[in-house]
Structures are given as structure tokens and as C-alpha cells.
mmCIF file of C-alpha atoms in Angstrom:
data_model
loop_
_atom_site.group_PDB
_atom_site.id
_atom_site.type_symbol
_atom_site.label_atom_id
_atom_site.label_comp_id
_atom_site.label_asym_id
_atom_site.label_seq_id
_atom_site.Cartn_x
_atom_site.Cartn_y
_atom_site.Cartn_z
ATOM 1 C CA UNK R 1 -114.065 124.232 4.933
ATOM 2 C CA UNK R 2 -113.857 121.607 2.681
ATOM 3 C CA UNK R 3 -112.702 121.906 -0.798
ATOM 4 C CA UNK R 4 -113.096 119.220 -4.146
ATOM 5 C CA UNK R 5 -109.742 119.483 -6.544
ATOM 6 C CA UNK R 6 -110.339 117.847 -9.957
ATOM 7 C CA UNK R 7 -107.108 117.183 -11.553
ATOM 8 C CA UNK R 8 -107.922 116.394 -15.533
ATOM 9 C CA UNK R 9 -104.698 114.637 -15.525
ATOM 10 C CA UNK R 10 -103.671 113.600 -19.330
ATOM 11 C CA UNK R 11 -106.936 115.061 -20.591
ATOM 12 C CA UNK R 12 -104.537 117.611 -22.724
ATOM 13 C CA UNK R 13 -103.873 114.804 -24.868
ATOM 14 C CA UNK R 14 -102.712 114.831 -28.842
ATOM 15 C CA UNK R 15 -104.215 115.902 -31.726
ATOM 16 C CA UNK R 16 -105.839 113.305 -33.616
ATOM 17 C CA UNK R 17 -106.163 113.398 -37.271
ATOM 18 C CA UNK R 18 -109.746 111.510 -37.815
ATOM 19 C CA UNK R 19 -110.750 114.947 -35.287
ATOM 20 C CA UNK R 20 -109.314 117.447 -37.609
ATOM 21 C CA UNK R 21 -105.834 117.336 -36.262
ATOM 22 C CA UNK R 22 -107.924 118.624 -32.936
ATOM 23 C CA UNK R 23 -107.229 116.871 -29.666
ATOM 24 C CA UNK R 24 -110.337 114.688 -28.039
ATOM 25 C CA UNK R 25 -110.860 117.779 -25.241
ATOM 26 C CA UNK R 26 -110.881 120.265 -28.072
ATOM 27 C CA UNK R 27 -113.949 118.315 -29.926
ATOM 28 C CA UNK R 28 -115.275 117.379 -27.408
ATOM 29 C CA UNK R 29 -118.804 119.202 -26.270
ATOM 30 C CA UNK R 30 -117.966 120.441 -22.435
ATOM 31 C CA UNK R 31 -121.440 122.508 -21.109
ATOM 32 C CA UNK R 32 -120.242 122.168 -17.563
ATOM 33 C CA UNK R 33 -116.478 123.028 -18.062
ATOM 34 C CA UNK R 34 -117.484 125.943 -20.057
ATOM 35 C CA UNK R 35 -119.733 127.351 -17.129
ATOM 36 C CA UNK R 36 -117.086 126.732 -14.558
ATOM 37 C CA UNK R 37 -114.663 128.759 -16.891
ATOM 38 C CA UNK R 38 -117.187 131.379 -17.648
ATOM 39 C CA UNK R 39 -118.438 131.649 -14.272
ATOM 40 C CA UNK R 40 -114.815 130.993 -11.920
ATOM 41 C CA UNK R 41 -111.342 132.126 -11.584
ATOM 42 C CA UNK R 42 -108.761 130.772 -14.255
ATOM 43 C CA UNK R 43 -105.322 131.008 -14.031
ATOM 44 C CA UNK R 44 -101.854 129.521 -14.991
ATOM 45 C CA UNK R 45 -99.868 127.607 -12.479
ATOM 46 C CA UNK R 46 -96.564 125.790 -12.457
ATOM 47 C CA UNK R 47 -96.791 122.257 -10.941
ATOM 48 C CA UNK R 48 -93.366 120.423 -12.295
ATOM 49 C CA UNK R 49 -90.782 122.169 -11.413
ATOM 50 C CA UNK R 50 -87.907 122.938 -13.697
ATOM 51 C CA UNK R 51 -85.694 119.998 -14.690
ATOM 52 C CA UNK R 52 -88.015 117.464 -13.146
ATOM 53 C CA UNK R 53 -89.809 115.581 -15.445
ATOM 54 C CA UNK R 54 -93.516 116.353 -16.323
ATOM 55 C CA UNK R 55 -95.377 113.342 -14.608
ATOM 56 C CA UNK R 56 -98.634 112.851 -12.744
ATOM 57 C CA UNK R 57 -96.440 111.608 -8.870
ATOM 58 C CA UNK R 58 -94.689 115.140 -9.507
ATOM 59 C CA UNK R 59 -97.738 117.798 -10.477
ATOM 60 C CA UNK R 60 -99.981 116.025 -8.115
ATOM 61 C CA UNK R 61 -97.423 116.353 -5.312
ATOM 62 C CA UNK R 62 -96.972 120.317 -6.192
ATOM 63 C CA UNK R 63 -101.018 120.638 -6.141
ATOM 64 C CA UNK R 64 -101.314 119.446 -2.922
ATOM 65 C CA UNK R 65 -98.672 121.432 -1.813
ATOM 66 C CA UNK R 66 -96.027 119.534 -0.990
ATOM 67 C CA UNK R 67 -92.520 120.763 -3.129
ATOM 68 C CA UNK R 68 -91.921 117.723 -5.290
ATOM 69 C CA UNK R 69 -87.814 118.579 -5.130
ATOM 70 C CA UNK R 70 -88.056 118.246 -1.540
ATOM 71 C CA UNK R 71 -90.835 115.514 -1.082
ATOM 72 C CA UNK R 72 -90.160 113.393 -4.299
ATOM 73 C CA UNK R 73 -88.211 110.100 -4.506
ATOM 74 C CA UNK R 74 -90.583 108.207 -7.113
ATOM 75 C CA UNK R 75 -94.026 106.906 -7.647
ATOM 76 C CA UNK R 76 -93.601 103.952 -5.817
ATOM 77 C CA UNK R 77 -93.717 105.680 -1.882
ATOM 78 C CA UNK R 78 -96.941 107.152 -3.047
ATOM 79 C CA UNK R 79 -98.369 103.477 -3.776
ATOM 80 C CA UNK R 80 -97.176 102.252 -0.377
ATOM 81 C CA UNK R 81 -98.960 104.734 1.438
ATOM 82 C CA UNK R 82 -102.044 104.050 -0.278
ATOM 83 C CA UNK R 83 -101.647 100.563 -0.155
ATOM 84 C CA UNK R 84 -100.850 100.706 3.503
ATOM 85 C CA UNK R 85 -97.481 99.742 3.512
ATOM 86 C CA UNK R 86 -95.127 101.406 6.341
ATOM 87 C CA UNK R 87 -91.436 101.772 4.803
ATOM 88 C CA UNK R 88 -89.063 101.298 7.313
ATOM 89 C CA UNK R 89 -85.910 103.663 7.143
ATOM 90 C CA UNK R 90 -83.566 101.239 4.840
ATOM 91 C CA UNK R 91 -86.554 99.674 2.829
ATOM 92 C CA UNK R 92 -86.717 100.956 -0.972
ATOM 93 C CA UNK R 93 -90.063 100.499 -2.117
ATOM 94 C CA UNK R 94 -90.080 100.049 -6.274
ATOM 95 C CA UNK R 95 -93.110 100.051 -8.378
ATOM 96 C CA UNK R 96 -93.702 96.609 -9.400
ATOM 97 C CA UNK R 97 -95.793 96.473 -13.277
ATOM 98 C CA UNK R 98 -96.896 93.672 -14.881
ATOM 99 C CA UNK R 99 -96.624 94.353 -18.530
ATOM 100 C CA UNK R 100 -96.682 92.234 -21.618
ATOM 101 C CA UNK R 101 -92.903 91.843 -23.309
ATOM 102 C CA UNK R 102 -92.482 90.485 -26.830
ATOM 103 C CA UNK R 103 -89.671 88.733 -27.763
ATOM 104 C CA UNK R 104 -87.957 89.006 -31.246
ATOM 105 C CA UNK R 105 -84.979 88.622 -33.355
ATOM 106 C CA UNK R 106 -83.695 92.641 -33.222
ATOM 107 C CA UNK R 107 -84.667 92.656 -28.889
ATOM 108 C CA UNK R 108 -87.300 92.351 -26.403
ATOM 109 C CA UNK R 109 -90.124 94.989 -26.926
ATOM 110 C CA UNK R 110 -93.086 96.784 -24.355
ATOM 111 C CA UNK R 111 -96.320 94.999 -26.212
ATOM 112 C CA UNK R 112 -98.214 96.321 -23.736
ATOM 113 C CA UNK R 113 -97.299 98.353 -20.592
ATOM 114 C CA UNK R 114 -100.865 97.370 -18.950
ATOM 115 C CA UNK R 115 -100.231 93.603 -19.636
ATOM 116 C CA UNK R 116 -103.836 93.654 -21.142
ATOM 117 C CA UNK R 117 -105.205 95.424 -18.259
ATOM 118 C CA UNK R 118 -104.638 92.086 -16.341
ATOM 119 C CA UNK R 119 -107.906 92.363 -13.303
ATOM 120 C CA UNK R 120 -106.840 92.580 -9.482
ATOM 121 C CA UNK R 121 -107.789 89.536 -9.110
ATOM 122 C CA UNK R 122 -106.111 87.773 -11.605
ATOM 123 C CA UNK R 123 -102.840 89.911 -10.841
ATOM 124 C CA UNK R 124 -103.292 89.383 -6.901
ATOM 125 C CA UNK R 125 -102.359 85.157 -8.001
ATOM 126 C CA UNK R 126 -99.440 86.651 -10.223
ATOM 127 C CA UNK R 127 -97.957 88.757 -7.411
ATOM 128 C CA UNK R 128 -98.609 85.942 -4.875
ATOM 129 C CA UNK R 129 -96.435 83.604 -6.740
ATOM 130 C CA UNK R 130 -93.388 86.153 -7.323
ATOM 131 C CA UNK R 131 -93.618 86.594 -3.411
ATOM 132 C CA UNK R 132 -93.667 82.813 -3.026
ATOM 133 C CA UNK R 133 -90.961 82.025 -5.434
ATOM 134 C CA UNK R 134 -88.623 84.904 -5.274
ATOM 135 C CA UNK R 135 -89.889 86.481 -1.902
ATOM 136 C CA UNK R 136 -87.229 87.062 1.202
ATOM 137 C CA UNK R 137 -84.063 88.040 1.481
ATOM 138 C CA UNK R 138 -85.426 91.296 2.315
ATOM 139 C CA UNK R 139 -87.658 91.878 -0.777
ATOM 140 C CA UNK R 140 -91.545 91.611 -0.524
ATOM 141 C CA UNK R 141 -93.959 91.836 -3.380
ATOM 142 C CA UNK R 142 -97.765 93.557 -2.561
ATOM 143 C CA UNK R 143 -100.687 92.940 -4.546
ATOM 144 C CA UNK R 144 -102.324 96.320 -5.811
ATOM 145 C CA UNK R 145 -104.886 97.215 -8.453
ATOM 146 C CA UNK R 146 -104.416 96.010 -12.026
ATOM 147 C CA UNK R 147 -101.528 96.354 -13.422
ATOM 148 C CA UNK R 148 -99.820 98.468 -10.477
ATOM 149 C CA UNK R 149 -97.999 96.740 -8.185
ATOM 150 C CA UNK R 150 -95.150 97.259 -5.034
ATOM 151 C CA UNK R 151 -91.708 95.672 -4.129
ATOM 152 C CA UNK R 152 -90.325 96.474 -1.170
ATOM 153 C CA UNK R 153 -86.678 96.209 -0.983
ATOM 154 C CA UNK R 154 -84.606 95.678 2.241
ATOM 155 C CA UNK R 155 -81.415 97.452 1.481
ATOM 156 C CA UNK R 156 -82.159 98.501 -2.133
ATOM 157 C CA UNK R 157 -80.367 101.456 -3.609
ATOM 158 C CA UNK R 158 -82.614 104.143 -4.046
ATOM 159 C CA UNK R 159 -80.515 105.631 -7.027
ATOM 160 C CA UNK R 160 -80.902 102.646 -9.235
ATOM 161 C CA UNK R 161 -82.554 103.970 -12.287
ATOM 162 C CA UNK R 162 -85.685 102.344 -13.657
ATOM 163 C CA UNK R 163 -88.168 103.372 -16.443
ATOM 164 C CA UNK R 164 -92.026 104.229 -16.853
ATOM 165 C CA UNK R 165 -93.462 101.056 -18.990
ATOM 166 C CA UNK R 166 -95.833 103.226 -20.294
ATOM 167 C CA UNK R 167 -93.190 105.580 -21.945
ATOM 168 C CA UNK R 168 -91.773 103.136 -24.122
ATOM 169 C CA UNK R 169 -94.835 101.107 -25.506
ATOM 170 C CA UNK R 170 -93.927 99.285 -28.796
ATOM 171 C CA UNK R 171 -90.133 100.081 -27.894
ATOM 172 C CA UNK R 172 -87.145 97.483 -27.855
ATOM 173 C CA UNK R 173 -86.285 97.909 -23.947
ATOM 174 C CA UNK R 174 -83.340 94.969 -23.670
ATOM 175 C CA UNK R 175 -81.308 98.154 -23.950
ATOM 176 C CA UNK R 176 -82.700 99.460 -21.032
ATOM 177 C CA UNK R 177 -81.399 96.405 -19.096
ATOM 178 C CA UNK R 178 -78.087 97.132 -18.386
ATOM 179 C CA UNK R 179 -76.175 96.484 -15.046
ATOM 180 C CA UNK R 180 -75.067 100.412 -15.104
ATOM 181 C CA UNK R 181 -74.816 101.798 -11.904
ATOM 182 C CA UNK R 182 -75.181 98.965 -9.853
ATOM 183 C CA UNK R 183 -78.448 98.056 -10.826
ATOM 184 C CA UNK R 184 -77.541 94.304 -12.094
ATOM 185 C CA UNK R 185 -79.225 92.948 -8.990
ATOM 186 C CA UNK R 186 -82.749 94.509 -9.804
ATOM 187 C CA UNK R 187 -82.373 93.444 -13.437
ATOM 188 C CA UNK R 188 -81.391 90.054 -12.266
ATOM 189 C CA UNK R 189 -84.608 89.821 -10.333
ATOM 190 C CA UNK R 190 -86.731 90.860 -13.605
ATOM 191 C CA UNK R 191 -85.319 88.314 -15.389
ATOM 192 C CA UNK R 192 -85.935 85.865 -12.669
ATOM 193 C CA UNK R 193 -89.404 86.450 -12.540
ATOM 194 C CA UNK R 194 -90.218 85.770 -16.578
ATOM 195 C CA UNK R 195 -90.641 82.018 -15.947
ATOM 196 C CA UNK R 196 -92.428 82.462 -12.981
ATOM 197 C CA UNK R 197 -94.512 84.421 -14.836
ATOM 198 C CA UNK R 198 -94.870 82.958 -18.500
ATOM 199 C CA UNK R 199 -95.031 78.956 -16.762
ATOM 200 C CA UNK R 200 -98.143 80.160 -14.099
ATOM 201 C CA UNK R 201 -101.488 78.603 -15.082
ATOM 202 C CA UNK R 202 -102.915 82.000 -14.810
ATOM 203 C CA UNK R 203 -101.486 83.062 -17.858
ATOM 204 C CA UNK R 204 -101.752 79.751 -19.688
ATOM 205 C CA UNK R 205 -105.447 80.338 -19.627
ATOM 206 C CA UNK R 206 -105.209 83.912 -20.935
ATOM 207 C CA UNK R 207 -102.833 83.321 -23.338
ATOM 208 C CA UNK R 208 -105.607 80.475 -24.113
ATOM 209 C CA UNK R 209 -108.172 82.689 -24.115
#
């Protein structure tokens, strides 16, 4: 038997004033989710367990059955496997954004945590360059889709901390940077990659554009 899971992931949302404080599922007009309700099985279920922090690698793990405090170590597995890669045992594989940072007097700050929803194509040049330029040593950098990215780290530490882009949009994240916990040589490689980054022709042109 085969079975079709939709997962309206986010589609909770936040009320929005200029909908009368409603959120956009609440005004929205839903014909076919009310007959499912109406006419199927609803129920409550748990998919984040408690003290793990509510995100979409987590729930989706738990819906598919798989105990996320067993099975999770991060988003960035999940986009190996669907990306192909095989970790080997003492590989770390790290999501690898492109986002947009803007520099200012009072710290750096997320501009945008998409980096302009930058296409595959044009990030597939981007990603090729940070594997030319600061490739090796055990780290390799894999194209994805968009904005999404993978390093793969040869000896990383798995317990070095790193943050969501997408929680702290508009934020001052220098902060964030910090060499606590050993992470200095991740950070390091962040900041190594700005000028690969900001000097490619690729994003000349957009910042053109």
C-alpha cells in the first residue's frame, strides 16, 4: 500500500495585521482542506520532542518515524543524502548557505538569509570557486539548490555550534562569531570565503544588476 503524507510545514504562520490580526491560513478560503477535515480522521501528535528545538529536519524526522533524539545530528546529513553524498565515518558534513551580510558601524548583520534567492545555477559558479580556492585539506564544498548548500569536513568536530541564517534575519551576527568551543577554525573558513565571494564576477554583475 502506498500512502501520500503532506506536511504543511510553516503554513501555521503569524498573524498579520492588514488580515485582521488573522494568520494567512486562517483567511485564507480552503474547500479541499475543509472536506478532508470534515470527511477524515484528525488528531494531535507530538513531532519535536521535548527540549529539542521546533524545526522542520526534527518534525519531519519524527513523521517518518525515525526518533529525532536518536537519529538527529543536524540538517546538513539530511542534504547529503539527498544530494548523494556518502559520509564517511570521520567526515562532518555542515550546511553550507549563501546569504547576503551587511556591514556597518555597530556589526555585521543577516540582510538576507536567502542571499536574494541566488538561482542554482548562478550558486553552482559560487560554490565551484570556494571548492577551488579554499577546497582540500579534507573539506569539500557541493553545489545544491539555491541558496542550500554542503561542506563536507574531514575531521570536523561535530559539536561545533552553528546557527540557522534564517533565524536571525536583520540581526547583528559578528557576535555569533566567536572561537568558543573550538570552533575558530570553521569561523576562520567563513571569513576566508568573503573575498572569494564579494571579488567573483558573478556577483559583480548582480550587485550590477
Amino acid at each position: 500500500m502506498k500512502y501520500v503524507i503532506v506536511i504543511g510545514d510553516g503554513m501555521g504562520d503569524y498573524p498579520v495585521a492588514e488580515l485582521g490580526n488573522r494568520t494567512p491560513l486562517e483567511a485564507a478560503r480552503t474547500p479541499h482542506l475543509d472536506r478532508l477535515a470534515r470527511e477524515g480522521e484528525l488528531g494531535l501528535a507530538r513531532t519535536v520532542p521535548p527540549g529539542m528545538e521546533p524545526g522542520s529536519d526534527i518534525a519531519n524526522l519524527a513523521i517518518m518515524g525515525y526518533d529525532p533524539q536518536t537519529y538527529h545530528t543536524g540538517r546538513a546529513p539530511l542534504e547529503a543524502a539527498a544530494l548523494g553524498v556518502t559520509l564517511a565515518p570521520e567526515e562532518v558534513a555542515f550546511r553550507c548557505n549563501l546569504v547576503t551580510l551587511r556591514a556597518e558601524p555597530r556589526g555585521l548583520y543577516m540582510e538576507d538569509y536567502a542571499a536574494g534567492h541566488i538561482t542554482s545555477e548562478e550558486a553552482k559558479e559560487l560554490i565551484a570557486a570556494l571548492e577551488a580556492q579554499l577546497g582540500g585539506d579534507g573539506r569539500h564544498f557541493y553545489p545544491g539548490v539555491s541558496y542550500r548548500h554542503l561542506l563536507v569536513w574531514n575531521q570536523g568536530d561535530a559539536r561545533w555550534k552553528t546557527y540557522p541564517p534564517h533565524d536571525f534575519s536583520g540581526q547583528e551576527v559578528g557576535r555569533l562569531m566567536t572561537g568558543e568551543g573550538g570552533r575558530e577554525p570553521l569561523w576562520q573558513l567563513i571569513r576566508a570565503s568573503w573575498p572569494v565571494l564579494q571579488e567573483h564576477p558573478l556577483n559583480r554583475r548582480r550587485r550590477a544588476a
